[in-house]
Short mmCIF file of C-alpha atoms and ligand atoms in Angstrom, two decimals:
data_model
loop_
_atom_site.label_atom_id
_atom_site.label_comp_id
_atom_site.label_asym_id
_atom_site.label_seq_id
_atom_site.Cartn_x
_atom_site.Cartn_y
_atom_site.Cartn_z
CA UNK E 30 170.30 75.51 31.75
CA UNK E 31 173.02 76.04 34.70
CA UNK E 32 172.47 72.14 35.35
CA UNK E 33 173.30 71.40 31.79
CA UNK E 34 176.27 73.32 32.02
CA UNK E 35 177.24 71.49 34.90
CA UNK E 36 176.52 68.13 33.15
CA UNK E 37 178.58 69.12 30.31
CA UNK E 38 181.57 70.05 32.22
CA UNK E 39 181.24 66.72 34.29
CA UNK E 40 181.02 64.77 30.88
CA UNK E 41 184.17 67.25 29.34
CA UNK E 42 185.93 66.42 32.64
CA UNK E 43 185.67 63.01 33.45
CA UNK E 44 186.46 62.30 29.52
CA UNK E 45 189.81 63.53 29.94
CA UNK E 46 190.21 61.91 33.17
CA UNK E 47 189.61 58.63 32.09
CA UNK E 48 190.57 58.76 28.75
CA UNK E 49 192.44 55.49 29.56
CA UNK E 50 189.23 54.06 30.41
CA UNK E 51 188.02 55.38 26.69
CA UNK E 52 190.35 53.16 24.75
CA UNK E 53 188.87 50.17 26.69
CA UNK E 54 185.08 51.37 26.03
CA UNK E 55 186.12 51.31 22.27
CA UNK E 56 188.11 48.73 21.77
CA UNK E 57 186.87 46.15 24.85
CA UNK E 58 189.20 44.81 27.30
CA UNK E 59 190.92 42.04 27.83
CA UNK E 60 191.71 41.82 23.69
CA UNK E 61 195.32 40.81 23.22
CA UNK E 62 195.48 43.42 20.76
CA UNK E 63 194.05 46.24 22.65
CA UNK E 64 197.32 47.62 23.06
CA UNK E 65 198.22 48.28 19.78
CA UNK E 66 195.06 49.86 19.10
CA UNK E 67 195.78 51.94 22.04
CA UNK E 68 198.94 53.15 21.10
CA UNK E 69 196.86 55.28 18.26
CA UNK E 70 193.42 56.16 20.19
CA UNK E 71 190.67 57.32 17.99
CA UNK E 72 187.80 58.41 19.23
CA UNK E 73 184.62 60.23 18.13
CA UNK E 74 184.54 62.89 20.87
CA UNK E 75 180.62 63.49 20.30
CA UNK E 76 179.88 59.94 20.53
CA UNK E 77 181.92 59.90 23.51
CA UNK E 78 180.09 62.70 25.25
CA UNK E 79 176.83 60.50 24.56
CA UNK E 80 178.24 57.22 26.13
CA UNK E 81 179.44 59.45 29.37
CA UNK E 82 176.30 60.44 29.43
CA UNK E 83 174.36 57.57 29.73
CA UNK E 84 176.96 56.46 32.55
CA UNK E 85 176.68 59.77 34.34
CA UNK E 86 172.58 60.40 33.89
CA UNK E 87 173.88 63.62 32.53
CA UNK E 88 172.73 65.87 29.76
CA UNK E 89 175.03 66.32 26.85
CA UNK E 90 174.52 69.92 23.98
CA UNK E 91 175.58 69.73 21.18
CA UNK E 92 176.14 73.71 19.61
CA UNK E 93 176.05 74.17 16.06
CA UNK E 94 174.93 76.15 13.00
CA UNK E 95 176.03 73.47 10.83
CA UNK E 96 174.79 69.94 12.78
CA UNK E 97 176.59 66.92 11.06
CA UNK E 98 174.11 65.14 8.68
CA UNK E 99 174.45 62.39 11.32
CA UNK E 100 173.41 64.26 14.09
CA UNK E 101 170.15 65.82 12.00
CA UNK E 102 169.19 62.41 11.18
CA UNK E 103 169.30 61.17 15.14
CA UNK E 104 167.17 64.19 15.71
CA UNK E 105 164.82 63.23 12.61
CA UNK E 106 164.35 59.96 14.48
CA UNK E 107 163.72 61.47 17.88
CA UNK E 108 166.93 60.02 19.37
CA UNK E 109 168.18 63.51 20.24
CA UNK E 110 166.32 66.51 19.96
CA UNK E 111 166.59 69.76 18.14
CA UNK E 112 166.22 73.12 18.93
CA UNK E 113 166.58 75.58 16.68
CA UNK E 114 167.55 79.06 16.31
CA UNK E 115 165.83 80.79 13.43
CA UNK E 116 167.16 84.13 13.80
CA UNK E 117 170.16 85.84 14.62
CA UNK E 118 171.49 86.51 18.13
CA UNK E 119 171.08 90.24 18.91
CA UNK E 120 170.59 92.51 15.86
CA UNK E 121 172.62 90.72 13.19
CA UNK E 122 170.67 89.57 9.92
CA UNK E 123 171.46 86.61 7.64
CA UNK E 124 174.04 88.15 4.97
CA UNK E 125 173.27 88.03 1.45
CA UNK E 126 175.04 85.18 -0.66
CA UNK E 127 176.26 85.65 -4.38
CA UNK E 128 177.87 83.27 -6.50
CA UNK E 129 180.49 84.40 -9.15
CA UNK E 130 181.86 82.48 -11.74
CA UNK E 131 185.86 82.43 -11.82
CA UNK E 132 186.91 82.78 -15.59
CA UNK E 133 189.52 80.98 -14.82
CA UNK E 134 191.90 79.08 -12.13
CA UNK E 135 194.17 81.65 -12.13
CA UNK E 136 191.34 84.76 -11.55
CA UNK E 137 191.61 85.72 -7.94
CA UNK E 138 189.55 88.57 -6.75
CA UNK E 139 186.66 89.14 -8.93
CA UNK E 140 185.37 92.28 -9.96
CA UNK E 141 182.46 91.63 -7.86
CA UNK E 142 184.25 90.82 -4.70
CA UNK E 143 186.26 93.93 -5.46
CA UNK E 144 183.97 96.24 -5.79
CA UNK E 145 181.73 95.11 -2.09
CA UNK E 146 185.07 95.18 -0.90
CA UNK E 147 185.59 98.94 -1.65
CA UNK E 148 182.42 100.16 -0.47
CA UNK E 149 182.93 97.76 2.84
CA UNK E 150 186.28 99.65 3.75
CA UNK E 151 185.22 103.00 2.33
CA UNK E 152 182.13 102.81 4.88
CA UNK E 153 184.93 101.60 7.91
CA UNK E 154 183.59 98.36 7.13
CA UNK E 155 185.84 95.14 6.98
CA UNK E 156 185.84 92.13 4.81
CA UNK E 157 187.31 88.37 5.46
CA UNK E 158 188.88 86.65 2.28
CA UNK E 159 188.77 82.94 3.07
CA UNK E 160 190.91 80.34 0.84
CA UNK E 161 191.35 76.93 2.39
CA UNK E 162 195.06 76.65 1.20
CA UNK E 163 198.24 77.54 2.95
CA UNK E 164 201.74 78.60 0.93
CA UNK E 165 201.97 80.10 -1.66
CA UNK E 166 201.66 78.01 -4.73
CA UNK E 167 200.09 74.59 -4.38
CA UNK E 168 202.04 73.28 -7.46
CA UNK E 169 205.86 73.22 -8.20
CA UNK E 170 206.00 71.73 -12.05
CA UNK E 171 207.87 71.34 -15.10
CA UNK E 172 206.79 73.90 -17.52
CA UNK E 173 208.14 71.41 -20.49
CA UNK E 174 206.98 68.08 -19.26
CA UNK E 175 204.23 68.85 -16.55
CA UNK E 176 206.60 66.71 -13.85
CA UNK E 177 205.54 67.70 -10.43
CA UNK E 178 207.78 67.87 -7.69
CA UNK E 179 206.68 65.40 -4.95
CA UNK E 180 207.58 64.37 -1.65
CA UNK E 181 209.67 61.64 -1.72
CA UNK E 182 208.15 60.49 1.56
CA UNK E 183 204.43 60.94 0.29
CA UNK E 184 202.22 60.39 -2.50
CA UNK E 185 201.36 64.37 -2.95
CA UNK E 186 202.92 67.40 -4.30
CA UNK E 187 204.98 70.10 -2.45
CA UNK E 188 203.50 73.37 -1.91
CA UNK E 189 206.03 76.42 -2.40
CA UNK E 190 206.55 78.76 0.27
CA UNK E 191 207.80 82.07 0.12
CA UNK E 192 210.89 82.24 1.36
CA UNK E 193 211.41 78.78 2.49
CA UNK E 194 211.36 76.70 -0.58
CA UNK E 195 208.79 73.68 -0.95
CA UNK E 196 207.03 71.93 1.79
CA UNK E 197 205.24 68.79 2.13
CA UNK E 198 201.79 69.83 4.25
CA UNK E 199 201.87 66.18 5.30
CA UNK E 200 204.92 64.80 6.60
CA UNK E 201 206.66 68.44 7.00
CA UNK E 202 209.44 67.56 4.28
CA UNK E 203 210.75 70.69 3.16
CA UNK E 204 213.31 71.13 0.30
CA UNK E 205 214.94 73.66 -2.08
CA UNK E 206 212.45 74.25 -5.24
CA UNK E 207 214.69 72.21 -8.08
CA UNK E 208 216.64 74.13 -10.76
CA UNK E 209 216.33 71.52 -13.26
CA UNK E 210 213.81 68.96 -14.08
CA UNK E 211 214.15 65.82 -12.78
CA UNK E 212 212.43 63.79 -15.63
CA UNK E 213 213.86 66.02 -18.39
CA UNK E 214 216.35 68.55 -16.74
CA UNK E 215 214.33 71.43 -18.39
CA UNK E 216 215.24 74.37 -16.25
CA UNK E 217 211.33 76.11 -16.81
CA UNK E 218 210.07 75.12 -13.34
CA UNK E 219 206.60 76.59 -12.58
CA UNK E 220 204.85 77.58 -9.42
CA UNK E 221 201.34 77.47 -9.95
CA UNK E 222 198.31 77.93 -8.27
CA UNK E 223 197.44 80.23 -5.16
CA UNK E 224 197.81 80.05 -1.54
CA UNK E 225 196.90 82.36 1.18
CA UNK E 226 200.78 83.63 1.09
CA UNK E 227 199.75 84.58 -3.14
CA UNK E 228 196.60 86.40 -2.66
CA UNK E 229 197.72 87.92 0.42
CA UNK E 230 200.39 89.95 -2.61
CA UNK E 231 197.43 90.14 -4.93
CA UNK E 232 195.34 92.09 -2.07
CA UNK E 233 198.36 94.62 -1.39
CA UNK E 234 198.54 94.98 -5.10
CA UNK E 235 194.87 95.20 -5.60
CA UNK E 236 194.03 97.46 -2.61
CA UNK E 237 197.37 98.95 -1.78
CA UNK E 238 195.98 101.52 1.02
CA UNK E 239 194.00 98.56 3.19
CA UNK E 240 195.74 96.87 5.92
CA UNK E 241 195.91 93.32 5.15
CA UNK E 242 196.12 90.01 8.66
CA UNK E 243 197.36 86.68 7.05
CA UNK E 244 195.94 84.08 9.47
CA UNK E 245 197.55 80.62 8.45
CA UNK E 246 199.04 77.88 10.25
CA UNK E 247 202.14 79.46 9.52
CA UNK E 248 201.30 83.18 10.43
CA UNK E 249 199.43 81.47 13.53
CA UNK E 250 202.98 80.29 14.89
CA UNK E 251 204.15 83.60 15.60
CA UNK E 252 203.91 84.34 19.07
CA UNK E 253 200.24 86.47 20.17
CA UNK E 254 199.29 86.00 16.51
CA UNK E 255 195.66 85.56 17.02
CA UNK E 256 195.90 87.72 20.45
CA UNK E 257 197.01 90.50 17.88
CA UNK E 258 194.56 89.82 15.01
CA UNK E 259 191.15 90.06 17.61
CA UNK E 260 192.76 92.94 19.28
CA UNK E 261 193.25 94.66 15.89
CA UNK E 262 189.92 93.13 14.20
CA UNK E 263 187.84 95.04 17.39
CA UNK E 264 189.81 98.31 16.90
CA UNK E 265 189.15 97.92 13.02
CA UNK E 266 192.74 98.71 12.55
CA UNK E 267 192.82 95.58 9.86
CA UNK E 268 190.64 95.92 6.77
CA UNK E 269 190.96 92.76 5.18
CA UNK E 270 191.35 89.32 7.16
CA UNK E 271 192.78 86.65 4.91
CA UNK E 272 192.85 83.14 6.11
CA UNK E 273 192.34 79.32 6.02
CA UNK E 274 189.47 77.78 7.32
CA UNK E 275 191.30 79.02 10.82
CA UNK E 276 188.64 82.32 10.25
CA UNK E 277 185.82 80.42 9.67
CA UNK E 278 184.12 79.71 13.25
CA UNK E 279 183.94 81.33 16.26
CA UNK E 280 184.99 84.77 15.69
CA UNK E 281 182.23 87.40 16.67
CA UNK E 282 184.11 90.47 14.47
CA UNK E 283 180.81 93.01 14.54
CA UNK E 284 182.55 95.23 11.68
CA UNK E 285 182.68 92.48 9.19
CA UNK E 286 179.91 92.82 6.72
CA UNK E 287 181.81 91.51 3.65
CA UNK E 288 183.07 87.36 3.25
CA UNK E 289 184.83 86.42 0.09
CA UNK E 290 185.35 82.72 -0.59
CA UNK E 291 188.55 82.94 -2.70
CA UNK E 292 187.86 79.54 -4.22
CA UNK E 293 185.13 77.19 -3.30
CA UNK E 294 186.09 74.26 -5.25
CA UNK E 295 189.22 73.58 -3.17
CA UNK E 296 188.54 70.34 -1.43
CA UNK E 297 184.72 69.54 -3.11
CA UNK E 298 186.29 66.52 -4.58
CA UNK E 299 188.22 64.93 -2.36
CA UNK E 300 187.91 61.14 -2.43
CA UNK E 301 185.74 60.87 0.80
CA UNK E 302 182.18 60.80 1.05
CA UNK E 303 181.99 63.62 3.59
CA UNK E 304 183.49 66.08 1.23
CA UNK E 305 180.56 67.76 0.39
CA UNK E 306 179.44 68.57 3.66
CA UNK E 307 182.42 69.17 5.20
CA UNK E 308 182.87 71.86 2.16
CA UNK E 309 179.19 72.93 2.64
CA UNK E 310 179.35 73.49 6.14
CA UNK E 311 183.14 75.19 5.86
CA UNK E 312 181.36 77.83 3.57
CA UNK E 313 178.38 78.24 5.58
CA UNK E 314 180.20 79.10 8.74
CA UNK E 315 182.65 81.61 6.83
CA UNK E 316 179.39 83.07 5.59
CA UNK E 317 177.91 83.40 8.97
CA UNK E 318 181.21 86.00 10.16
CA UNK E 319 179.58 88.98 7.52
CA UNK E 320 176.69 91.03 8.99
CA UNK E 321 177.31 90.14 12.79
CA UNK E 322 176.95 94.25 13.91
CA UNK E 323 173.82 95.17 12.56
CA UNK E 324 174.77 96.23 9.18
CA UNK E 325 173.82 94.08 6.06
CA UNK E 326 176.19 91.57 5.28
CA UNK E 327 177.53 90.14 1.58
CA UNK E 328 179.20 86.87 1.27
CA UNK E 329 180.61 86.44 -2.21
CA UNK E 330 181.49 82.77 -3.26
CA UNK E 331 183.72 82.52 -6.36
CA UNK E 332 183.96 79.47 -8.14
CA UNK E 333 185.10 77.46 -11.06
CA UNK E 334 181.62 75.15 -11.00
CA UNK E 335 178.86 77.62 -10.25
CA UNK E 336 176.36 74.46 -11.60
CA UNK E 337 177.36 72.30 -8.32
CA UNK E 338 174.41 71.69 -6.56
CA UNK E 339 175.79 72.95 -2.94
CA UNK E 340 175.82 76.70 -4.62
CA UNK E 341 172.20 76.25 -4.65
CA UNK E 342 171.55 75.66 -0.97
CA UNK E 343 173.99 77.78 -0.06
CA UNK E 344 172.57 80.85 -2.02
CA UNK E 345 169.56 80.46 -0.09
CA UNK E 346 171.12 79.48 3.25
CA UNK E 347 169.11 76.22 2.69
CA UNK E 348 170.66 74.10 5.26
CA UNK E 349 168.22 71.50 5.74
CA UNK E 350 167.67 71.62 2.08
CA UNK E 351 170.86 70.39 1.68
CA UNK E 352 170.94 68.10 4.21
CA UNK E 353 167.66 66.15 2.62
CA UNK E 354 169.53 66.08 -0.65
CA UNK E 355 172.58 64.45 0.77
CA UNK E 356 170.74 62.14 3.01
CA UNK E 357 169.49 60.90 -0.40
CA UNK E 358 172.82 60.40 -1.61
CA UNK E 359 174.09 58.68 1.68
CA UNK E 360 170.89 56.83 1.67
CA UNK E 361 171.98 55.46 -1.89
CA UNK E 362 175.51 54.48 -1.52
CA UNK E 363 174.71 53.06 2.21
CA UNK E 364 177.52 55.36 4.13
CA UNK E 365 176.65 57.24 7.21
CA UNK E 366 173.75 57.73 9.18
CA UNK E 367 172.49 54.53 7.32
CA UNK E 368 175.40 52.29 8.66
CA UNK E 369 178.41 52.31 10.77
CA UNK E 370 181.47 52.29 9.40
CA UNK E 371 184.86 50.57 10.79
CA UNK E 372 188.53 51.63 8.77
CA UNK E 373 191.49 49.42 8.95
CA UNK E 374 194.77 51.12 7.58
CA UNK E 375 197.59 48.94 7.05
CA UNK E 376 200.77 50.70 7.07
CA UNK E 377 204.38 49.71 6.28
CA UNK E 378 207.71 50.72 4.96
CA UNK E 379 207.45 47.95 2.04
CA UNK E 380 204.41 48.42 -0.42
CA UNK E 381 204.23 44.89 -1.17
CA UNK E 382 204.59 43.50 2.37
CA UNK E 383 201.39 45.69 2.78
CA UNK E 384 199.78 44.96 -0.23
CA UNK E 385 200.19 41.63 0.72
CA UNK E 386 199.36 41.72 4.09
CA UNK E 387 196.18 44.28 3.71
CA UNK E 388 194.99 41.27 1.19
CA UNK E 389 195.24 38.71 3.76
CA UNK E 390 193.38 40.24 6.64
CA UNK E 391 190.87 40.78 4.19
CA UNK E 392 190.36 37.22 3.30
CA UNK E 393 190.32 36.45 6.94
CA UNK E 394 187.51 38.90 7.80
CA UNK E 395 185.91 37.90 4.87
CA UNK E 396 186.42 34.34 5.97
CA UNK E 397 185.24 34.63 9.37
CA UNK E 398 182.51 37.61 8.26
CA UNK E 399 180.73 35.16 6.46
CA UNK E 400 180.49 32.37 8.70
CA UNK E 401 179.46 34.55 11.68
CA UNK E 402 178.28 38.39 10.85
CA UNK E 403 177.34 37.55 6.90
CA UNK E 404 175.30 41.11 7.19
CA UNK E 405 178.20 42.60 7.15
CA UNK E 406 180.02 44.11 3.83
CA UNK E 407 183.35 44.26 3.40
CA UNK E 408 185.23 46.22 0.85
CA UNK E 409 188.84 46.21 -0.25
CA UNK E 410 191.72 46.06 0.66
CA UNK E 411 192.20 49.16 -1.65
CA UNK E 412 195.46 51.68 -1.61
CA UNK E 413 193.99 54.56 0.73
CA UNK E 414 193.59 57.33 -1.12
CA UNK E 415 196.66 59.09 0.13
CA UNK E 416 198.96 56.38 -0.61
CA UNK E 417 201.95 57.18 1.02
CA UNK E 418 202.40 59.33 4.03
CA UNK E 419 205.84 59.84 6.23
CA UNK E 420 207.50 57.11 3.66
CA UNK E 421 204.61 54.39 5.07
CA UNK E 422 202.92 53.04 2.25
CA UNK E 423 199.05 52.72 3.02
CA UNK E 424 196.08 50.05 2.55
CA UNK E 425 192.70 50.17 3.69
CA UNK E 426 189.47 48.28 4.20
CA UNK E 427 186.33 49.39 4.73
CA UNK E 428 183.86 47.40 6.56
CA UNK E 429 179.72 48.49 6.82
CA UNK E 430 177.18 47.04 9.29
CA UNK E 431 174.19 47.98 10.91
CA UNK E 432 175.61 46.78 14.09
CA UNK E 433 178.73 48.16 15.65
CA UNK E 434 178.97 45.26 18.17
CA UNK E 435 179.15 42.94 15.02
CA UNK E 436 182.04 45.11 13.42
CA UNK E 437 183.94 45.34 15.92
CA UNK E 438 183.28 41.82 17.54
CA UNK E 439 184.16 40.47 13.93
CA UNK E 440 187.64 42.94 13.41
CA UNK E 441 188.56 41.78 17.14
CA UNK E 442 188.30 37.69 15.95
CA UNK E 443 190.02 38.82 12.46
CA UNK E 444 192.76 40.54 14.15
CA UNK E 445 193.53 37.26 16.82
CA UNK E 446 194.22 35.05 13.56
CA UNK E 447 196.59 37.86 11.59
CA UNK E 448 200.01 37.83 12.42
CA UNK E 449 202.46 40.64 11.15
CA UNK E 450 204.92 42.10 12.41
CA UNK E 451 205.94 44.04 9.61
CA UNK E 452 202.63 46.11 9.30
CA UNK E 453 201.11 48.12 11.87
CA UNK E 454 197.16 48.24 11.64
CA UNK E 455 194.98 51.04 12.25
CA UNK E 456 191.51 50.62 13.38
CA UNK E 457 188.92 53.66 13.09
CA UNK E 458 185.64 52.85 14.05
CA UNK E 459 183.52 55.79 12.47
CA UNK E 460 185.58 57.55 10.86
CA UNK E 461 185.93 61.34 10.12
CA UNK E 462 187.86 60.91 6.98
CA UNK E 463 188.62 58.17 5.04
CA UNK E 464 192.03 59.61 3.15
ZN1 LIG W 506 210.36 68.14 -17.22
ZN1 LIG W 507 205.66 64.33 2.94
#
């Protein structure tokens, strides 16, 4: 084991150290265009730690409750293998998951979460309220119209804040929350929705003797934050910890042996095929912080779509139940572990300079992809699902192959023959999102 460790901090080291030299590993030298793919590096740190292996003869571990479908399947397939840990460290036991329906998107603590609460704290107990949204109201709308206020730099809404008016989570825009309408100049402007600022009032209101830690990335800022909040968590001088996904992993809080999940749904349908895992996995590990010390843990998962298959592995902790089901699924629609993927973004000030150019490299790698890699698909170009980001407008293609020497051989060749200088291209070969 102590030689493993060692390996692993060579491989952690000599990463950083050359992370120069990582650029040229991904991208291959000599390219003329190397450098503007270096300017943005992206890099799959676990794939990474696998290449520095082979280089170094090292070993590399990879730690988690909730493996990445991909890194199941290379176990499946004997290229890495799996050890696993079927019970819990020390005395902890696996918690007991319940799902509860929401009646509604405005319902915030069920009666159910409520009431495990209350016996939690009355017992010296504490409970962790997880809701994977910052702010406190995701939506600033007309109440006559439905107009949402947007970023002006962005294609999404601005959350409100308290305090501090609205915010854009993307770019950082923040403004004053409009007195009027701007479509109709109806002066019935909503905030709707919840964010951990929201439920953090609906706790004090709803258990106004518990002591209540907010841990956001905005509570987070404040200097010793988390210093204060393990400190406190240990002495059990908080009762409730509310946060964003921040809570979720790591934390060893032995006291804990109630986990609400505010709302599940937030995020299940995002337009990228690793939603449900990511969302899966997110749960799972908030799950995994109730029952640490001994004592029997609850998890309570409200949701708007109690029929969604995920509630069902989850109930029964069924990871690699899930993980065969979404295999399937990946299997199917021939995304990751079945292929590798490569992501060009094309960015720009002008949407139809990028419109225009995103179409054009894709005739040229769909040109040259079918005279030399014809195994490889090609799809788009497509506006990326967030659209517009920092006032850049965005494009993207996907490519899929078997081969990543053949991707990114055939990106490299498409890339020497495009000529733009009023685009800047992003390449991400596997990537972790595709937004
Ligand atoms: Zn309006
Ligand atoms: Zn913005």
């Amino acid at each position: 084991m102590k030689d493993y460790i060692k390996s692993l901090e060579i491989i952690l080291l000599s990463t950083i150290v050359t992370s120069r030299r990582i650029s040229d590993w991904l991208t291959g030298r000599n390219s003329t265009k190397v450098r503007q793919w270096q300017s943005t590096p992206r890099y799959n740190a676990r794939r990474i730690a696998f290449h520095r292996s082979e280089t170094e003869n090292a070993k590399v571990i990879l730690g988690s409750a909730t493996p990445s479908i991909e890194t199941l399947y290379a176990a499946e397939r004997g290229v890495i293998e799996l050890h696993t840990l079927s019970e819990r460290y020390g005395e902890g036991k696996l918690p007991l998951i319940e799902i509860v329906k929401l009646k509604n998107s405005s319902e915030e603590i069920t009666p159910r979460l409520k009431l495990f609460t209350n016996r939690a704290v009355k017992e010296g107990n504490q409970a962790v309220y997880l809701l994977n949204r910052r702010g406190f109201a995701p939506f600033v709308l007309c109440g006559d119209c439905g107009t949402a206020a947007e970023c002006p730099d962005c294609s999404i809404g601005m959350n409100y804040h308290r305090g501090k008016g609205m915010l854009c989570h993307y770019c950082g825009y923040s403004a004053d929350v409009p007195v009027k309408c701007s479509k109709c100049g109806s002066e019935s402007i909503l905030k709707l929705g919840s964010g951990t600022q929201k439920i953090e009032e609906t706790i004090t209101k709803e258990f106004p003797d518990y002591r209540v830690f907010r841990l956001d990335q905005d509570s987070a800022r404040k200097k010793d934050a988390v210093f204060d909040l393990l400190e406190q968590m240990h002495k059990r001088e908080i009762d409730i910890l509310l946060g964003t996904q921040m809570i979720s992993k790591g934390f060893d809080f032995h006291g804990v042996t109630v986990a609400g999940i505010i709302m599940a749904d937030i995020g299940l349908n995002m337009p990228d095929f690793r939603a449900t895992e990511k969302i899966f996995s997110l749960l799972m590990q908030l799950s995994g912080r109730s029952g640490r010390g001994g004592s029997e843990g609850r998890v309570i998962i409200q949701t708007l779509n109690e029929e969604h298959i995920i509630f069902d592995y989850l109930k029964r902790q069924d990871y690699s139940g899930f993980y065969r089901e979404e295999l399937k699924i990946r299997k199917m629609i021939n995304y990751p572990p079945f292929t590798r993927l490569a992501r060009i973004v094309i960015r720009g000030k002008d949407e139809d300079t990028v419109c225009e150019s995103a179409d054009t490299l894709a005739e040229i790698l769909k040109k040259t992809g079918s005279e030399k890699f014809p195994k490889i698909m090609i799809l788009g170009p497509s506006p990326a699902p967030l659209t517009k980001i920092g006032g850049n407008y965005r494009y993207h293609i996907i490519l899929k192959s078997s081969k990543l020497k053949d991707l990114t051989a055939l990106i490299k060749t498409a890339l020497d023959s495009f000529k733009s200088k009023a685009v800047y291209v992003e390449i991400d070969i596997d990537p972790v999102d595709m937004l």
